[in-house]
CSV table of C-alpha atoms in Angstrom, one decimal:
chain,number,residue,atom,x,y,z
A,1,UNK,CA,196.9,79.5,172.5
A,2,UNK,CA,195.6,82.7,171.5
A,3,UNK,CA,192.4,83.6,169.4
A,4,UNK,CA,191.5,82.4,165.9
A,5,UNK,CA,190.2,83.8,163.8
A,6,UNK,CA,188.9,80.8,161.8
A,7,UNK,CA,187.7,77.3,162.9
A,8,UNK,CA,188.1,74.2,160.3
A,9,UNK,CA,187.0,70.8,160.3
A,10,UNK,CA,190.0,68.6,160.5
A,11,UNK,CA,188.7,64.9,160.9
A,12,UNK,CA,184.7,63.6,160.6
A,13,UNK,CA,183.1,60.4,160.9
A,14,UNK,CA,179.9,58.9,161.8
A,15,UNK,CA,178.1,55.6,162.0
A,16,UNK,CA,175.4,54.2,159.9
A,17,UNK,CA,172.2,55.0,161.9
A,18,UNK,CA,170.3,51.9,162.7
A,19,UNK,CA,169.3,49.8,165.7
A,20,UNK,CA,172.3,48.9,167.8
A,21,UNK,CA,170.5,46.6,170.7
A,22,UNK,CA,173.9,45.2,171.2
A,23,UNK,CA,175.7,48.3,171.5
A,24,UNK,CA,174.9,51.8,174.3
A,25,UNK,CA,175.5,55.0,173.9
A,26,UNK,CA,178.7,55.0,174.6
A,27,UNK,CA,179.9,52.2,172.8
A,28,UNK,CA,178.5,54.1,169.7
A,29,UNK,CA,180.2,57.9,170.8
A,30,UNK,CA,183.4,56.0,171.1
A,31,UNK,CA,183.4,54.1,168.1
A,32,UNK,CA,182.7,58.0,165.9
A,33,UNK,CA,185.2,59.6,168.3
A,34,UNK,CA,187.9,57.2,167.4
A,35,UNK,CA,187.2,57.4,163.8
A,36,UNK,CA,187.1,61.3,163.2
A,37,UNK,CA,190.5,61.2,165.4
A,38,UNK,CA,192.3,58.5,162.9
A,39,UNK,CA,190.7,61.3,159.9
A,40,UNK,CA,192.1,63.8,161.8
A,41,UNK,CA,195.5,61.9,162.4
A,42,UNK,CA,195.9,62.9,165.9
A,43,UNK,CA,195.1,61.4,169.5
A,44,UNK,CA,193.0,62.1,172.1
A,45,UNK,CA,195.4,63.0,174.5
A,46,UNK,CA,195.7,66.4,171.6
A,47,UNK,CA,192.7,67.5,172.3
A,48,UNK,CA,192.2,70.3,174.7
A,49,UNK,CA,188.4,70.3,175.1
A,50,UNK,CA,185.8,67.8,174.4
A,51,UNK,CA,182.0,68.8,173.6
A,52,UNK,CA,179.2,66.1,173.6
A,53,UNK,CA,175.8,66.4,172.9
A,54,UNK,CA,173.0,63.7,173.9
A,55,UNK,CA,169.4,63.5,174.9
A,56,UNK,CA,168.0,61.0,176.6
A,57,UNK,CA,171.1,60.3,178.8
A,58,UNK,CA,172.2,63.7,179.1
A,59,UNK,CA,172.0,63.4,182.8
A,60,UNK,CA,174.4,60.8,183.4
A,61,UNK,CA,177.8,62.0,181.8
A,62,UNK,CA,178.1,60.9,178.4
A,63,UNK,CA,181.1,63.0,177.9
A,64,UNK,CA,182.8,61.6,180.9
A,65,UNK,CA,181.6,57.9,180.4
A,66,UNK,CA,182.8,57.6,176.4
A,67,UNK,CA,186.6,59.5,177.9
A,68,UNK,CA,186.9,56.3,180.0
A,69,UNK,CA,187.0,54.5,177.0
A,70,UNK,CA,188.9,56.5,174.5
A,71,UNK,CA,191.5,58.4,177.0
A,72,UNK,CA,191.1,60.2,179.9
A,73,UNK,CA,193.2,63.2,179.5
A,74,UNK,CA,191.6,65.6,182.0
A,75,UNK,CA,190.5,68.0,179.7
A,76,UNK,CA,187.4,70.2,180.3
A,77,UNK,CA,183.9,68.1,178.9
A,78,UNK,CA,181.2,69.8,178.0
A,79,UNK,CA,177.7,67.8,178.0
A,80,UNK,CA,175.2,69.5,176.1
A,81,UNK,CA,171.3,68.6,175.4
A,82,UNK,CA,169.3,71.5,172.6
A,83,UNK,CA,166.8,69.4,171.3
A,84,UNK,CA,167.1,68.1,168.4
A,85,UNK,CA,169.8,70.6,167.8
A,86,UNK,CA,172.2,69.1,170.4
A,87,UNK,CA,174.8,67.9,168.3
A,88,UNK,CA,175.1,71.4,166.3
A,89,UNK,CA,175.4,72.6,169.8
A,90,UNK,CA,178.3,70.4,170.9
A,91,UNK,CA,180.2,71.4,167.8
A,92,UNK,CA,179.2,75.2,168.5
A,93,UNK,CA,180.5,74.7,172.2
A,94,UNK,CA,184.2,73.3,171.0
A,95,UNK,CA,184.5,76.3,168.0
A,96,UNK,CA,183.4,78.8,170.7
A,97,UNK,CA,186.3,77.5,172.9
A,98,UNK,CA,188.5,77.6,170.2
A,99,UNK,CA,187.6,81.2,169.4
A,100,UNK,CA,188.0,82.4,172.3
A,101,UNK,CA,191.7,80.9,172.6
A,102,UNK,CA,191.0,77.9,175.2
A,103,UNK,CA,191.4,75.0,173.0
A,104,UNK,CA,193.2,75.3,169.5
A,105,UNK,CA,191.9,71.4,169.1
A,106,UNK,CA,188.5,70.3,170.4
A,107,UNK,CA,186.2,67.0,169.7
A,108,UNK,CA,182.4,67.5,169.4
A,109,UNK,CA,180.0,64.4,169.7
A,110,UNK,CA,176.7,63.7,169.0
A,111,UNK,CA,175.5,60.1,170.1
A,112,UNK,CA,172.1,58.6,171.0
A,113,UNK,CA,170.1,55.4,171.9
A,114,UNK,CA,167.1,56.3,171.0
A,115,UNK,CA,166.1,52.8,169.9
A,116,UNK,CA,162.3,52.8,169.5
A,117,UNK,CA,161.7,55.9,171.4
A,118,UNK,CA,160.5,59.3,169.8
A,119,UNK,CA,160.9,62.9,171.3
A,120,UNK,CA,157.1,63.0,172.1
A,121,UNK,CA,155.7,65.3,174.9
A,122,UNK,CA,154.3,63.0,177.9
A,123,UNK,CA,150.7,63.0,178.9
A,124,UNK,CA,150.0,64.4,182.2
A,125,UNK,CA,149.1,62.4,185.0
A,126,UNK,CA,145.0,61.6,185.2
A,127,UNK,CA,143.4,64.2,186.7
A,128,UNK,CA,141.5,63.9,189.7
A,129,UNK,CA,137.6,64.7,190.5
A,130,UNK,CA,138.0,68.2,191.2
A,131,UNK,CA,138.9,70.9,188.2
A,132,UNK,CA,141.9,72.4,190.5
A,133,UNK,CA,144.0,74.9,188.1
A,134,UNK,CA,147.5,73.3,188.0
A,135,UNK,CA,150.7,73.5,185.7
A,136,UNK,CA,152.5,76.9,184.3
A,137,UNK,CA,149.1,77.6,182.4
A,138,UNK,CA,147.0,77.3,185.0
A,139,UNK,CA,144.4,75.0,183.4
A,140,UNK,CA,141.9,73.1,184.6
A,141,UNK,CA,142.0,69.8,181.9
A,142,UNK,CA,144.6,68.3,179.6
A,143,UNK,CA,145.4,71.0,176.3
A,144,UNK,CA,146.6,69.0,174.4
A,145,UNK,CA,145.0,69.0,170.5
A,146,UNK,CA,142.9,71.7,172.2
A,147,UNK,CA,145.0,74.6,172.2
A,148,UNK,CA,147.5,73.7,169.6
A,149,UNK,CA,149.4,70.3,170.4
A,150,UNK,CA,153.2,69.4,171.8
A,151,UNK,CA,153.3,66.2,169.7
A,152,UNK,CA,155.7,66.2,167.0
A,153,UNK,CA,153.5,65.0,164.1
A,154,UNK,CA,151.3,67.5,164.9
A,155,UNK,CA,153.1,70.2,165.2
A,156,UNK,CA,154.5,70.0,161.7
A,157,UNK,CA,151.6,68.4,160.5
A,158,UNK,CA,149.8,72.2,162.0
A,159,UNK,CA,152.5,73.8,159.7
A,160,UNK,CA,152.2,72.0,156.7
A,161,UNK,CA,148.5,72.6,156.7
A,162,UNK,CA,148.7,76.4,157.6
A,163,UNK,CA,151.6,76.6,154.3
A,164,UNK,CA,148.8,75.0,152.4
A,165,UNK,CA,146.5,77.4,153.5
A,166,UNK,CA,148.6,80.3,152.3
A,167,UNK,CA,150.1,79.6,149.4
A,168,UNK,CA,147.4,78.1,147.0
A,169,UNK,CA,150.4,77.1,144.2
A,170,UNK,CA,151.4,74.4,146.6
A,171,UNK,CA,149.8,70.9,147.4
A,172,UNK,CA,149.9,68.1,149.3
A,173,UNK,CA,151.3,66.0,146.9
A,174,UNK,CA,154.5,68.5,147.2
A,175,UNK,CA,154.9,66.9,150.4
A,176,UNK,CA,154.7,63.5,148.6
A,177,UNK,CA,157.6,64.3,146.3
A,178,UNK,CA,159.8,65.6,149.1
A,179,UNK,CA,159.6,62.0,150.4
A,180,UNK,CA,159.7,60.2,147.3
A,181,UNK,CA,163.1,62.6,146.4
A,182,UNK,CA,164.7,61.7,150.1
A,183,UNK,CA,164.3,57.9,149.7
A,184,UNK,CA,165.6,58.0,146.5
A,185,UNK,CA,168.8,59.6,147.6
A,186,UNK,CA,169.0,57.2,150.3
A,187,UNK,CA,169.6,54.6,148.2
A,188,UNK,CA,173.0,55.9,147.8
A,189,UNK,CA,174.0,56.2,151.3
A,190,UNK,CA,175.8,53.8,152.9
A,191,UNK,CA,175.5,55.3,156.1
A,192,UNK,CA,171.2,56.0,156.0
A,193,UNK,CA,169.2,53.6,158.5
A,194,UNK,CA,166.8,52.7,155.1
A,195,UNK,CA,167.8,52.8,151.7
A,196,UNK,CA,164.8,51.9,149.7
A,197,UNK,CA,163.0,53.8,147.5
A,198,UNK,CA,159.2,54.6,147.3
A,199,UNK,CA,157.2,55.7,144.8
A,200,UNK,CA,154.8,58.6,144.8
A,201,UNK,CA,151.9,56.4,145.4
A,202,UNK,CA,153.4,54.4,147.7
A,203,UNK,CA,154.3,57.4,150.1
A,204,UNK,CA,150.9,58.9,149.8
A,205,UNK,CA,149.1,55.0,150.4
A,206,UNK,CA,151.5,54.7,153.6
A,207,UNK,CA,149.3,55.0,157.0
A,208,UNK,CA,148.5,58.0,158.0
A,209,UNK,CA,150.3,59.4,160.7
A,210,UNK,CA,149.3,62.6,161.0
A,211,UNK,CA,147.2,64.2,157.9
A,212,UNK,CA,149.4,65.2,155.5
A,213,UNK,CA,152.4,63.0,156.5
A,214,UNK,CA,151.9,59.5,156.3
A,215,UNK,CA,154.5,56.5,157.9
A,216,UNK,CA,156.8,57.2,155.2
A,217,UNK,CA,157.1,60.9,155.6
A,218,UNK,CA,157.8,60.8,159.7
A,219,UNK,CA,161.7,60.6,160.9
A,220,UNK,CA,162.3,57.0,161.7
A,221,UNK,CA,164.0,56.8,165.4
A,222,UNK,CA,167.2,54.5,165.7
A,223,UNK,CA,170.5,54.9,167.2
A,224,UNK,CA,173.9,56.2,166.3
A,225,UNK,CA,176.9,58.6,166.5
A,226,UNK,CA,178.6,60.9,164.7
A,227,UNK,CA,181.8,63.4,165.5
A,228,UNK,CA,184.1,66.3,164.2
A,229,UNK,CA,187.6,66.7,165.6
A,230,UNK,CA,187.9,70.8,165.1
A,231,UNK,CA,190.9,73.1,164.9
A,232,UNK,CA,192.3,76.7,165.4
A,233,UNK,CA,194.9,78.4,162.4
A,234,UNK,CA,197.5,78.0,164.9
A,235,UNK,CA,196.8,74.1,165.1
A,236,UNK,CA,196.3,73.5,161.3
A,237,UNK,CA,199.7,75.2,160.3
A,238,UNK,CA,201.3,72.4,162.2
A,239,UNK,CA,199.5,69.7,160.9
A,240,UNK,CA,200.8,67.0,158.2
A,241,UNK,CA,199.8,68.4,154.7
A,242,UNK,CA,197.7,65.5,153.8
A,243,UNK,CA,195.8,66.8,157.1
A,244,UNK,CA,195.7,70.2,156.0
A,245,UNK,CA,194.8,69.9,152.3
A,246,UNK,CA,191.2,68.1,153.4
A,247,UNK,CA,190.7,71.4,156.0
A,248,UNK,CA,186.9,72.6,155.5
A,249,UNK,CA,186.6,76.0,157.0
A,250,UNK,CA,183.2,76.5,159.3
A,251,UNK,CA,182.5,80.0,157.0
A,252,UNK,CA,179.2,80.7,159.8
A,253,UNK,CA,178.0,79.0,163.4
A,254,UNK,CA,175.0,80.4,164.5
A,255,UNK,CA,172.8,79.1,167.1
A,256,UNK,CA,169.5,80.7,167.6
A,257,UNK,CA,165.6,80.6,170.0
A,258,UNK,CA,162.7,81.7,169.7
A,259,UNK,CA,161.6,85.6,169.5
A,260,UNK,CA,158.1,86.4,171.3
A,261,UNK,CA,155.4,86.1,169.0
A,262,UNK,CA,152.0,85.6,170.7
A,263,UNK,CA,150.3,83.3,168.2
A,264,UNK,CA,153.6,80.6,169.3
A,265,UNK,CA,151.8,80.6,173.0
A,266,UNK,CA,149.2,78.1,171.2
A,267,UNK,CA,150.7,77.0,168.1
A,268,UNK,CA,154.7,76.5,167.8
A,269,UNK,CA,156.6,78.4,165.1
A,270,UNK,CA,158.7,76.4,163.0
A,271,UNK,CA,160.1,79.1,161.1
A,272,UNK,CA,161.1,82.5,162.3
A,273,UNK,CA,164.3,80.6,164.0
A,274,UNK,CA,165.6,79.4,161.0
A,275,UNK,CA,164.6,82.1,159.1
A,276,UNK,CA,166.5,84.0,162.1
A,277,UNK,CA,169.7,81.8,161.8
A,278,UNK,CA,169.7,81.8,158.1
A,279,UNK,CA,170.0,85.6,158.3
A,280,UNK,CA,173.0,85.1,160.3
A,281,UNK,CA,174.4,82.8,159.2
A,282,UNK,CA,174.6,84.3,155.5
A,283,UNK,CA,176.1,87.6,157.3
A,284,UNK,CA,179.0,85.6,159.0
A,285,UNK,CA,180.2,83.7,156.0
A,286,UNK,CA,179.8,86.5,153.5
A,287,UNK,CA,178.3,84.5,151.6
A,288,UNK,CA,174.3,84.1,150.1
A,289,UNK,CA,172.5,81.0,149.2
A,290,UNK,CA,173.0,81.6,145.6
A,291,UNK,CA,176.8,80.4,147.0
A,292,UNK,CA,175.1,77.2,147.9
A,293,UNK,CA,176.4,73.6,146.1
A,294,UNK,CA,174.0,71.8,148.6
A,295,UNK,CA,171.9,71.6,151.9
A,296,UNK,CA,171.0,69.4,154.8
A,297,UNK,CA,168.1,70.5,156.3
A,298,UNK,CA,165.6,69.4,159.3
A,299,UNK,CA,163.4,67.3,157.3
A,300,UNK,CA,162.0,65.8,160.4
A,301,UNK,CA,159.0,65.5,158.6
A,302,UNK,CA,158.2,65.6,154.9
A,303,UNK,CA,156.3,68.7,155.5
A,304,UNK,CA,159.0,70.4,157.2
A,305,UNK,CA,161.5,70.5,154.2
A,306,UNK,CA,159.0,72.6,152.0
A,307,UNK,CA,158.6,74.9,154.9
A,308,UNK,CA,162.3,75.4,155.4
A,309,UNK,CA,163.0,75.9,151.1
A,310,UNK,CA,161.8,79.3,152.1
A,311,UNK,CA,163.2,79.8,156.0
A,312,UNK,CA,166.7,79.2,154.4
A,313,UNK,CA,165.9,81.6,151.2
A,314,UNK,CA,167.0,78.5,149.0
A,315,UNK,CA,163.9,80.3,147.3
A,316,UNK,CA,161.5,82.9,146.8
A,317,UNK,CA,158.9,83.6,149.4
A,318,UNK,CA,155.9,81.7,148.8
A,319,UNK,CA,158.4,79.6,146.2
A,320,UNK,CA,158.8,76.7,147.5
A,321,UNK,CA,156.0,74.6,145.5
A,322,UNK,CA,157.7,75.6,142.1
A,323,UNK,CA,161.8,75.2,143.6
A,324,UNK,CA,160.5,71.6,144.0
A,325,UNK,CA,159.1,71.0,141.0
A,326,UNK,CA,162.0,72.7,138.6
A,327,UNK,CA,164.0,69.6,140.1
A,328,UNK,CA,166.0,71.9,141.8
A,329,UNK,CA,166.6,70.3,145.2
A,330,UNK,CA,167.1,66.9,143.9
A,331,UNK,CA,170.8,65.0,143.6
A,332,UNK,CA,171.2,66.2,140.2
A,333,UNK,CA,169.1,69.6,140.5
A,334,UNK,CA,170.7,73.2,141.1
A,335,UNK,CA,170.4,73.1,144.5
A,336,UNK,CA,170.4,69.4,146.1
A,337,UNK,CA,168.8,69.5,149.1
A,338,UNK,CA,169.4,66.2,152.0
A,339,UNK,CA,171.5,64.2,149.5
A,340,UNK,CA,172.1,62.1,152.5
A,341,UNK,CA,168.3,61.1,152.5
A,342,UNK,CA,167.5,63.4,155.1
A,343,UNK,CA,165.9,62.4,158.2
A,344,UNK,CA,163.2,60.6,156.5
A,345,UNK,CA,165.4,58.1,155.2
A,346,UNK,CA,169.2,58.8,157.1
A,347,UNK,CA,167.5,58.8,160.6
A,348,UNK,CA,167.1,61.0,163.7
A,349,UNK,CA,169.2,60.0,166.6
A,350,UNK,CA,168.4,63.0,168.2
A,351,UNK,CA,171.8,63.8,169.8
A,352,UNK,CA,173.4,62.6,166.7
A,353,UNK,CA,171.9,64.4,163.9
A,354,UNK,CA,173.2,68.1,164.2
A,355,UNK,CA,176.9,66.4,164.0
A,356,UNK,CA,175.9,64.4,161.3
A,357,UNK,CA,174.6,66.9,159.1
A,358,UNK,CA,178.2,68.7,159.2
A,359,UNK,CA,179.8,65.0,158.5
A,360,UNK,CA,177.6,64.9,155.3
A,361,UNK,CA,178.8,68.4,153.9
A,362,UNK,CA,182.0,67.6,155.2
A,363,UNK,CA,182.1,64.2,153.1
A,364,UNK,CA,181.3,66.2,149.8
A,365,UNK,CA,183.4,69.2,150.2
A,366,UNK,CA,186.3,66.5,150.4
A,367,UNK,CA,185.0,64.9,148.1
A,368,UNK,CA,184.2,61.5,149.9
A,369,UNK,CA,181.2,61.1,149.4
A,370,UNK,CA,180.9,58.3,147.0
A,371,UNK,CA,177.9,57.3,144.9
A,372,UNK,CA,175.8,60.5,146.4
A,373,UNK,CA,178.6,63.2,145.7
A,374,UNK,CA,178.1,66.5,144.6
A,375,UNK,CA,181.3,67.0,142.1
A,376,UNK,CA,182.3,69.9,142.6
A,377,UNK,CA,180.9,71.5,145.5
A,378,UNK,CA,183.1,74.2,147.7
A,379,UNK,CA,180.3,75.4,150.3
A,380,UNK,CA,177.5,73.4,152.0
A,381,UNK,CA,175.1,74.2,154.7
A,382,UNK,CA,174.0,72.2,157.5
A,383,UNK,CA,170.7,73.6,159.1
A,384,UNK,CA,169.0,71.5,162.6
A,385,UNK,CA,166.0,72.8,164.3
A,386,UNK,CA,165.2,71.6,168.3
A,387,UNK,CA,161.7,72.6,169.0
A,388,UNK,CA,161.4,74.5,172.5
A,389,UNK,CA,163.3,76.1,170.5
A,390,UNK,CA,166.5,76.3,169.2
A,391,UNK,CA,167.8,76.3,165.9
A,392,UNK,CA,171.7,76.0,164.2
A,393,UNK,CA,172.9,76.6,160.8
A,394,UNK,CA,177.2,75.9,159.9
A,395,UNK,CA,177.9,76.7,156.6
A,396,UNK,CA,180.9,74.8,155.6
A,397,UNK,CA,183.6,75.8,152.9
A,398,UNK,CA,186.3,73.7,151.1
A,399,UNK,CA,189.5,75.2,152.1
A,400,UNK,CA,191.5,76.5,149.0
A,401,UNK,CA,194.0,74.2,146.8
C-alpha cells in the first residue's frame, strides 16, 4: 500500500429511511454494507479497514456486531459518533486511512435505530430545596429557554428568527417554500421515509413546533442505513472496467468545530462551521460553487436550509431570500438543492444521514438516480452539520469518460 493521492467512491447503497420495528441496527448496517459491496463488486474479506458511524448505540460495538454478520476478517473497525455528522465522519475516517497508505479499500457505515426518538438535550434532574451552584456553569436553576436553549427546535428556530431579523428582504414564508420545495422532491424518491407533497398553506397551517417551523418543517426521526465502499488509485487500476467507469472522485473532505465566539456561550452558532468547511472544502477540490450541479444540505429544519444558501456561498451574503425565489434551488432550478427531499422529507437517522447524503450525489453523478436525476451533473456536494459542533462537507466529482 502506499499513499494516494485520490480517494473514489467505488460502490454506494442505502435503505429507504422508515420505521424498521422488526429489524436493529445491525440488521439495517448489514443489509447497506452488503449492498454497496455487490456495487462495488468486491467482498468483505477486500476490505482492509472498516469505519462505522452510529449514535445512540455507539457504545456497544456496532462495527464489531454488523462484521459478525457480514465477515469477520480481522480488519481494524473504527466506531465513530459526531453528532449528526457521524456518518460523514466514518467515511472521513476510511479516506484518511486510505491516504495515509493503511487501507487502499475501506467500508464506511452509517446506521441508526432511532425509531421515535429525537437528538433532544435531557432535562436535569429536579432540583432540591437549596439553590446549591452545580454543573460546568455553576448555576443555581435549570437554563434552559433562559439563556439560550439546547433543544433542537429551538436552536434553529433562534437562527431563523435572528436571519429574519437581519435581512429584512427575507420572510417567514421563505421558510414555507423551502418545505413546500423538499416535499415536492420527495415525491420522487424512492428511498425518502415520506413522499407526499404539501402545499404552501398546508406547511404553514401544520402545528407549530417551534415559531417559525411548524410539524411539517422539523426532520422526521426513523431508522435506516446507508454505506460507501471507498478506494485508493492503486486499488481502482485493478478493478473490472465496469467498476472503474462508475468511479466518483471525493474532490474535498473536510471536517470541521467550532471557533470561540463568545455570543455561542448562550446562543449556538449554526453557521461559522459550515461557512468554515465550505471554505475548505472549495480550496481542496479547486473548485467554487459556481462548479456546483447540485447540493445536499442539513435541512434539519426548514429554517436551516435558508441559513446554509449563504454558509455554503450557493449565494450572495444576505441572498438567500431572492436565490429561493429565482427558482434556483429547486429540481429544475440552477442550483438544486436536497433533490433527495432533504431531511424534511428523506429523514434523519442520525448515524445514517452524513453517508446518505454522499449516496445521493453519488446516485446522480452515475447517473442512477431515476425520476429525481440531475442529467448531467459532474460535481455534487454533500454538506452535514452535528451541533456541539461539528460540521463535514465532500464534494464529489464524476470521474472522466
Amino acid at each position: 500500500m502506499s499513499v494516494s493521492e485520490s480517494v473514489w467512491v467505488i460502490g454506494a447503497a442505502m435503505t429507504p429511511f422508515g420505521r424498521y420495528p422488526e429489524f436493529d441496527v445491525v440488521d439495517l448496517g448489514a443489509r447497506a454494507a452488503r449492498e454497496a459491496l455487490r456495487d462495488a463488486d468486491c467482498a468483505i474479506g477486500q476490505m482492509q479497514m472498516v469505519a462505522v458511524g452510529n449514535v445512540f448505540e455507539s457504545m456497544t460495538g456496532v462495527g464489531q456486531r454488523i462484521l459478525h454478520e457480514i465477515g469477520q476478517t480481522g480488519v481494524p473497525v473504527h466506531n465513530v459518533v459526531n453528532a449528526c455528522a457521524t456518518g460523514a465522519t466514518a467515511i472521513r475516517t476510511a479516506l484518511l486511512a486510505i491516504r495515509a497508505g493503511e487501507a487502499d479499500l475501506a467500508l464506511a457505515i452509517g446506521c441508526e435505530q432511532l425509531g421515535k426518538r429525537g437528538l433532544l438535550a435531557a432535562p436535569e434532574e429536579p432540583r432540591g430545596s437549596e439553590f446549591t451552584p452545580r454543573g460546568r456553569d455553576g448555576s443555581v436553576m435549570d437554563t434552559e429557554g433562559l439563556i439560550g436553549s439546547t433543544l433542537m427546535p429551538g436552536v434553529f428556530a433562534e437562527a431563523g428568527i435572528r436571519y429574519l431579523a437581519e435581512n429584512p428582504g427575507a420572510t417567514v414564508d421563505h421558510f414555507f417554500k423551502i418545505a413546500q420545495k423538499n416535499h415536492g422532491h420527495s415525491a420522487l424518491n424512492p428511498y425518502a421515509q415520506y413522499r407526499k407533497e404539501f402545499s404552501f398553506d398546508d406547511i404553514r397551517a401544520a402545528d407549530m413546533i417551534a415559531y417559525p417551523n411548524t410539524a411539517l418543517m422539523c426532520s422526521p426521526t426513523g431508522d435506516g442505513a446507508a454505506a460507501v465502499v471507498i478506494a485508493s488509485d492503486a486499488a481502482l487500476a485493478k478493478l473490472e472496467p465496469g467498476v472503474r467507469d462508475r468511479a466518483v472522485r471525493i474532490a474535498a473532505s473536510v471536517l470541521v468545530s467550532d471557533p470561540f465566539d463568545e455570543a455561542a456561550e448562550a446562543s449556538w452558532d449554526v453557521n461559522t462551521v459550515t461557512r468554515n468547511a465550505a471554505t475548505q472544502a472549495y480550496e481542496q477540490a479547486g473548485l467554487g460553487p459556481s462548479d456546483l450541479d447540485l447540493v445536499e444540505l442539513h435541512d434539519c429544519f426548514a429554517t436551516a436550509e435558508l441559513l446554509h444558501y449563504e454558509n455554503l456561498r450557493l449565494c450572495e451574503p444576505g441572498g438567500a431570500a431572492e436565490f429561493l425565489d429565482s427558482g434556483a434551488p429547486w429540481r429544475d432550478g440552477a442550483m438544486p438543492v436536497n433533490v433527495s427531499g432533504g431531511l424534511l422529507s428523506k429523514g434523519h437517522p442520525l448515524g445514517a444521514t452524513g453517508v446518505a447524503g454522499v449516496f445521493e450525489i453519488v446516485s446522480h453523478l452515475r447517473g442512477d438516480a431515476g425520476d429525481r436525476q440531475i442529467d448531467g451533473a459532474r460535481v455534487g456536494l454533500a454538506h452535514v452539520l452535528g451541533l456541539g459542533s461539528s460540521c463535514a462537507v465532500h464534494i464529489l466529482e464524476r470521474r472522466a469518460r
